[in-house]
Structure formats: structure tokens, C-alpha cells
Amino acid sequence: TETEAETETEETENSEEVTEETETENVDEDDIFAQLAEESFMFTSGAGAWATSITLNRDGSFEGSYHDSDMGFIGEGYPHGTVYICKFSGAFDNIQQIDDNTYAMTLKEITTESTESKEWITDGVRYIASEPYGLESGKEFLFYTPQTSVKNLTEEFIGWGYGSVGLDSSQKTLDCYGLYNKGMGYGFFSSESSPEN
């Protein structure tokens, strides 16, 4: 009877170990946001003084801002130029894993921060409320991990990476996280690519 109890205990412990290993290997697709919490993505061409940035949260929501400075666009009361600006928040959902390195997701909602007026002047700069460039249209997005093969990416997406993170079509892998607005053809990137690629 002691032998039966010992055998039963060993079987239970072994079952728990297997369960733990299975849970670790089978990561829930929604956990991709948990892995990217506080990761920032930038949409810019590298030319001009404009950019849209977003920071992801664990639940798929995000906050962001867009700005475009045109210091040559001056007038009475704003001798220091014009800045187009937008602060916004939103959320992605309906995440589905396509392959080892690619996920599809839907832009569930996006809300721009309201301002008292569409245009105002502060410290000699004219500010104009704008849309969240890069997210103003398009609902379907693809999310790429750094291991994504560059040959599997569209030229349109890669083109946005040339100026922003130094992406090159001769690289083997993306080497940073990427977010692709399929409807608009816009690419957001998490950080600079490694020069080793």
C-alpha cells in the first residue's frame, strides 16, 4: 500500500511537470501584447520633421502622438512656425497568429484628444489639431517579430523602414518589431535595425 501511494504521488508530480511544460510551450496568442507592453513604435520617413509614435499596453490598447513641424510656415502672431499635432489613444483586438513571426490584428478603436479649438498660438508657434497620421484610416494590421524574413515583407512596408530604422531589403531578418497598416501601406518600427544585417 505504501508502494501504491508512492507510485500515485510520482504519477501526479509527473503529470504536473508535463502540464507546466505544455503551458510554457503553448503561449496564448493574446499574450503577444503582454510581451510588448511599453514597446514604442514609430512611423516616419526619416525626411522632414514629422513622426507618429504609439506605445502598446498589455491589453492591446495604446497611446500615441503625431507631430509635423513646418518652421517656415509663419505669419502674424506665429513667427516661429507651424506645428500640426495630435494626441490619441486606441486599441487593437482580434489577434490571430499567421505564422511563427506574423500576427494579424484589427484596429478596434481610435480616439483623438479633443482641444478647445482646431488652431491656437502658443509662444509664437501656431498649432493645428490634426489626425493621427498612419492610423487615420485602415483597420487591418500585421505585426512582425524581429525574426521575420525580409523577403516575406512587402516593398511598401520595407520602404518606410529605410529612413526610420535603416532597414535594407538585403537584410535577412527584420531585426526589430514591425507594425504594418495594410489598408494604407504604412510601416511602424520599434527600434533601429542591427548593423550586422
mmCIF file of C-alpha atoms in Angstrom:
data_model
loop_
_atom_site.group_PDB
_atom_site.id
_atom_site.type_symbol
_atom_site.label_atom_id
_atom_site.label_comp_id
_atom_site.label_asym_id
_atom_site.label_seq_id
_atom_site.Cartn_x
_atom_site.Cartn_y
_atom_site.Cartn_z
ATOM 1 C CA THR A 1 0.000 0.000 0.000
ATOM 2 C CA GLU A 2 2.886 2.384 0.658
ATOM 3 C CA THR A 3 4.194 1.424 -2.755
ATOM 4 C CA GLU A 4 0.820 2.251 -4.365
ATOM 5 C CA ALA A 5 0.731 5.647 -2.634
ATOM 6 C CA GLU A 6 4.308 6.412 -3.709
ATOM 7 C CA THR A 7 3.513 5.422 -7.303
ATOM 8 C CA GLU A 8 0.375 7.580 -7.283
ATOM 9 C CA THR A 9 2.354 10.577 -5.922
ATOM 10 C CA GLU A 10 5.069 10.132 -8.579
ATOM 11 C CA GLU A 11 2.438 9.953 -11.352
ATOM 12 C CA THR A 12 0.763 13.132 -10.061
ATOM 13 C CA GLU A 13 4.097 15.000 -9.886
ATOM 14 C CA ASN A 14 5.000 13.836 -13.399
ATOM 15 C CA SER A 15 1.585 14.976 -14.701
ATOM 16 C CA GLU A 16 2.094 18.427 -13.168
ATOM 17 C CA GLU A 17 5.535 18.721 -14.762
ATOM 18 C CA VAL A 18 4.117 17.854 -18.191
ATOM 19 C CA THR A 19 1.302 20.348 -17.739
ATOM 20 C CA GLU A 20 3.753 23.126 -16.837
ATOM 21 C CA GLU A 21 5.931 22.365 -19.872
ATOM 22 C CA THR A 22 2.885 22.381 -22.177
ATOM 23 C CA GLU A 23 1.696 25.734 -20.831
ATOM 24 C CA THR A 24 5.126 27.273 -21.410
ATOM 25 C CA GLU A 25 5.338 25.978 -24.988
ATOM 26 C CA ASN A 26 1.795 26.923 -25.971
ATOM 27 C CA VAL A 27 1.742 30.667 -25.383
ATOM 28 C CA ASP A 28 -1.702 32.170 -25.865
ATOM 29 C CA GLU A 29 -1.760 34.455 -28.929
ATOM 30 C CA ASP A 30 -3.197 37.307 -26.844
ATOM 31 C CA ASP A 31 -0.001 37.218 -24.770
ATOM 32 C CA ILE A 32 1.857 38.934 -27.621
ATOM 33 C CA PHE A 33 0.644 42.251 -26.162
ATOM 34 C CA ALA A 34 1.929 41.281 -22.712
ATOM 35 C CA GLN A 35 5.377 40.676 -24.259
ATOM 36 C CA LEU A 36 5.253 44.079 -25.968
ATOM 37 C CA ALA A 37 3.951 46.131 -23.045
ATOM 38 C CA GLU A 38 5.562 49.578 -23.126
ATOM 39 C CA GLU A 39 7.121 48.911 -26.574
ATOM 40 C CA SER A 40 7.062 52.052 -28.733
ATOM 41 C CA PHE A 41 6.604 52.086 -32.492
ATOM 42 C CA MET A 42 7.484 54.961 -34.827
ATOM 43 C CA PHE A 43 6.040 55.826 -38.234
ATOM 44 C CA THR A 44 8.257 58.314 -40.065
ATOM 45 C CA SER A 45 10.118 58.633 -43.329
ATOM 46 C CA GLY A 46 13.340 59.995 -41.876
ATOM 47 C CA ALA A 47 12.863 63.085 -44.057
ATOM 48 C CA GLY A 48 11.198 66.186 -42.703
ATOM 49 C CA ALA A 49 10.215 66.885 -39.136
ATOM 50 C CA TRP A 50 7.224 64.580 -38.740
ATOM 51 C CA ALA A 51 6.531 61.347 -36.890
ATOM 52 C CA THR A 52 3.740 59.295 -35.377
ATOM 53 C CA SER A 53 4.565 57.206 -32.319
ATOM 54 C CA ILE A 54 2.483 54.691 -30.398
ATOM 55 C CA THR A 55 3.141 52.787 -27.177
ATOM 56 C CA LEU A 56 1.398 49.441 -26.700
ATOM 57 C CA ASN A 57 -0.139 48.236 -23.440
ATOM 58 C CA ARG A 58 -0.634 44.676 -22.143
ATOM 59 C CA ASP A 59 -4.318 44.613 -23.124
ATOM 60 C CA GLY A 60 -3.825 45.693 -26.754
ATOM 61 C CA SER A 61 -4.637 49.333 -26.090
ATOM 62 C CA PHE A 62 -2.189 52.083 -26.993
ATOM 63 C CA GLU A 63 -1.466 55.790 -26.636
ATOM 64 C CA GLY A 64 0.259 57.903 -29.218
ATOM 65 C CA SER A 65 1.014 61.235 -30.778
ATOM 66 C CA TYR A 66 1.659 62.762 -34.187
ATOM 67 C CA HIS A 67 3.560 65.945 -34.938
ATOM 68 C CA ASP A 68 4.774 67.701 -38.067
ATOM 69 C CA SER A 69 6.782 70.888 -37.764
ATOM 70 C CA ASP A 70 6.926 73.469 -40.551
ATOM 71 C CA MET A 71 9.086 76.271 -39.170
ATOM 72 C CA GLY A 72 8.965 78.140 -42.491
ATOM 73 C CA PHE A 73 5.173 78.447 -42.373
ATOM 74 C CA ILE A 74 4.960 81.701 -40.395
ATOM 75 C CA GLY A 75 2.546 84.585 -40.076
ATOM 76 C CA GLU A 76 1.374 87.349 -37.812
ATOM 77 C CA GLY A 77 1.497 86.097 -34.221
ATOM 78 C CA TYR A 78 3.430 82.944 -35.042
ATOM 79 C CA PRO A 79 6.947 83.929 -36.189
ATOM 80 C CA HIS A 80 8.358 80.558 -35.029
ATOM 81 C CA GLY A 81 6.396 78.452 -37.487
ATOM 82 C CA THR A 82 3.546 75.959 -37.504
ATOM 83 C CA VAL A 83 3.175 72.550 -35.860
ATOM 84 C CA TYR A 84 0.494 70.015 -36.762
ATOM 85 C CA ILE A 85 -0.253 67.946 -33.703
ATOM 86 C CA CYS A 86 -2.473 65.101 -32.495
ATOM 87 C CA LYS A 87 -2.640 63.037 -29.307
ATOM 88 C CA PHE A 88 -4.693 59.877 -29.455
ATOM 89 C CA SER A 89 -5.470 56.502 -27.914
ATOM 90 C CA GLY A 90 -6.978 53.295 -29.212
ATOM 91 C CA ALA A 91 -6.950 49.520 -29.121
ATOM 92 C CA PHE A 92 -6.132 46.512 -31.252
ATOM 93 C CA ASP A 93 -8.019 43.231 -30.943
ATOM 94 C CA ASN A 94 -8.901 40.052 -32.827
ATOM 95 C CA ILE A 95 -5.263 38.938 -32.883
ATOM 96 C CA GLN A 96 -4.529 35.801 -34.896
ATOM 97 C CA GLN A 97 -1.189 34.112 -35.439
ATOM 98 C CA ILE A 98 -0.454 33.648 -39.157
ATOM 99 C CA ASP A 99 2.967 32.013 -38.839
ATOM 100 C CA ASP A 100 5.857 31.859 -36.350
ATOM 101 C CA ASN A 101 6.664 35.565 -36.809
ATOM 102 C CA THR A 102 3.485 37.215 -38.102
ATOM 103 C CA TYR A 103 0.223 38.131 -36.397
ATOM 104 C CA ALA A 104 -2.888 39.750 -37.867
ATOM 105 C CA MET A 105 -4.905 42.189 -35.781
ATOM 106 C CA THR A 106 -7.730 44.660 -36.160
ATOM 107 C CA LEU A 107 -7.771 48.297 -35.105
ATOM 108 C CA LYS A 108 -10.802 48.199 -32.823
ATOM 109 C CA GLU A 109 -10.994 51.890 -31.993
ATOM 110 C CA ILE A 110 -9.085 55.135 -32.060
ATOM 111 C CA THR A 111 -9.946 58.402 -30.327
ATOM 112 C CA THR A 112 -8.203 61.725 -30.727
ATOM 113 C CA GLU A 113 -7.746 64.023 -27.757
ATOM 114 C CA SER A 114 -10.036 66.991 -28.139
ATOM 115 C CA THR A 115 -8.706 70.528 -27.972
ATOM 116 C CA GLU A 116 -10.526 73.774 -27.322
ATOM 117 C CA SER A 117 -10.049 74.803 -30.931
ATOM 118 C CA LYS A 118 -8.657 73.434 -34.178
ATOM 119 C CA GLU A 119 -5.910 76.062 -34.142
ATOM 120 C CA TRP A 120 -4.100 78.054 -31.449
ATOM 121 C CA ILE A 121 -0.905 80.033 -30.924
ATOM 122 C CA THR A 122 1.486 79.477 -28.010
ATOM 123 C CA ASP A 123 4.919 81.103 -27.610
ATOM 124 C CA GLY A 124 4.957 82.315 -31.207
ATOM 125 C CA VAL A 125 4.133 78.883 -32.683
ATOM 126 C CA ARG A 126 0.838 78.123 -34.418
ATOM 127 C CA TYR A 127 -0.538 74.660 -33.522
ATOM 128 C CA ILE A 128 -3.095 72.967 -35.735
ATOM 129 C CA ALA A 129 -5.071 69.938 -34.491
ATOM 130 C CA SER A 130 -4.598 67.070 -36.911
ATOM 131 C CA GLU A 131 -5.461 63.405 -37.478
ATOM 132 C CA PRO A 132 -3.305 60.510 -36.204
ATOM 133 C CA TYR A 133 -1.251 60.116 -39.400
ATOM 134 C CA GLY A 134 -0.629 56.448 -40.121
ATOM 135 C CA LEU A 135 -3.717 55.331 -38.211
ATOM 136 C CA GLU A 136 -6.329 57.713 -39.633
ATOM 137 C CA SER A 137 -7.552 55.013 -41.998
ATOM 138 C CA GLY A 138 -7.206 51.254 -42.333
ATOM 139 C CA LYS A 139 -8.405 48.604 -39.888
ATOM 140 C CA GLU A 140 -6.314 45.543 -40.731
ATOM 141 C CA PHE A 141 -2.755 45.385 -39.387
ATOM 142 C CA LEU A 142 0.062 42.869 -39.478
ATOM 143 C CA PHE A 143 2.509 42.592 -36.617
ATOM 144 C CA TYR A 144 6.003 41.229 -37.313
ATOM 145 C CA THR A 145 8.599 39.930 -34.844
ATOM 146 C CA PRO A 146 12.327 40.680 -35.336
ATOM 147 C CA GLN A 147 12.905 37.194 -36.785
ATOM 148 C CA THR A 148 10.594 37.861 -39.767
ATOM 149 C CA SER A 149 12.318 37.179 -43.076
ATOM 150 C CA VAL A 150 12.660 40.426 -45.056
ATOM 151 C CA LYS A 151 11.886 38.552 -48.287
ATOM 152 C CA ASN A 152 8.376 37.916 -46.875
ATOM 153 C CA LEU A 153 7.677 41.653 -46.409
ATOM 154 C CA THR A 154 6.166 43.996 -48.980
ATOM 155 C CA GLU A 155 8.356 46.639 -50.643
ATOM 156 C CA GLU A 156 5.847 49.216 -49.400
ATOM 157 C CA PHE A 157 6.460 48.214 -45.768
ATOM 158 C CA ILE A 158 10.232 47.989 -46.232
ATOM 159 C CA GLY A 159 10.224 51.445 -47.863
ATOM 160 C CA TRP A 160 9.032 53.054 -44.612
ATOM 161 C CA GLY A 161 11.889 51.373 -42.783
ATOM 162 C CA TYR A 162 14.648 52.860 -44.947
ATOM 163 C CA GLY A 163 14.613 56.269 -43.291
ATOM 164 C CA SER A 164 13.231 55.363 -39.884
ATOM 165 C CA VAL A 165 15.376 52.389 -38.807
ATOM 166 C CA GLY A 166 17.828 51.922 -41.661
ATOM 167 C CA LEU A 167 16.027 48.802 -42.901
ATOM 168 C CA ASP A 168 17.527 47.365 -46.059
ATOM 169 C CA SER A 169 15.963 44.803 -48.420
ATOM 170 C CA SER A 170 19.316 42.937 -48.406
ATOM 171 C CA GLN A 171 18.867 42.127 -44.684
ATOM 172 C CA LYS A 172 17.892 38.562 -43.884
ATOM 173 C CA THR A 173 15.549 39.401 -40.989
ATOM 174 C CA LEU A 174 13.591 42.442 -39.894
ATOM 175 C CA ASP A 175 15.632 42.698 -36.660
ATOM 176 C CA CYS A 176 13.039 44.883 -34.909
ATOM 177 C CA TYR A 177 9.295 44.694 -34.304
ATOM 178 C CA GLY A 178 7.134 45.984 -37.131
ATOM 179 C CA LEU A 179 3.508 47.032 -37.459
ATOM 180 C CA TYR A 180 2.014 47.274 -40.942
ATOM 181 C CA ASN A 181 -1.189 49.157 -41.766
ATOM 182 C CA LYS A 182 -2.297 47.003 -44.706
ATOM 183 C CA GLY A 183 -5.003 49.367 -45.951
ATOM 184 C CA MET A 184 -2.722 52.400 -46.134
ATOM 185 C CA GLY A 185 0.596 50.627 -46.732
ATOM 186 C CA TYR A 186 2.250 52.338 -43.743
ATOM 187 C CA GLY A 187 5.014 50.794 -41.632
ATOM 188 C CA PHE A 188 5.724 51.387 -37.933
ATOM 189 C CA PHE A 189 9.016 50.144 -36.443
ATOM 190 C CA SER A 190 10.088 49.552 -32.852
ATOM 191 C CA SER A 191 13.787 50.404 -32.877
ATOM 192 C CA GLU A 192 16.878 50.673 -35.041
ATOM 193 C CA SER A 193 17.906 47.632 -37.046
ATOM 194 C CA SER A 194 21.128 45.906 -36.175
ATOM 195 C CA PRO A 195 24.005 46.975 -38.448
ATOM 196 C CA GLU A 196 25.122 43.326 -38.561
ATOM 197 C CA ASN A 197 22.350 42.503 -41.019
#
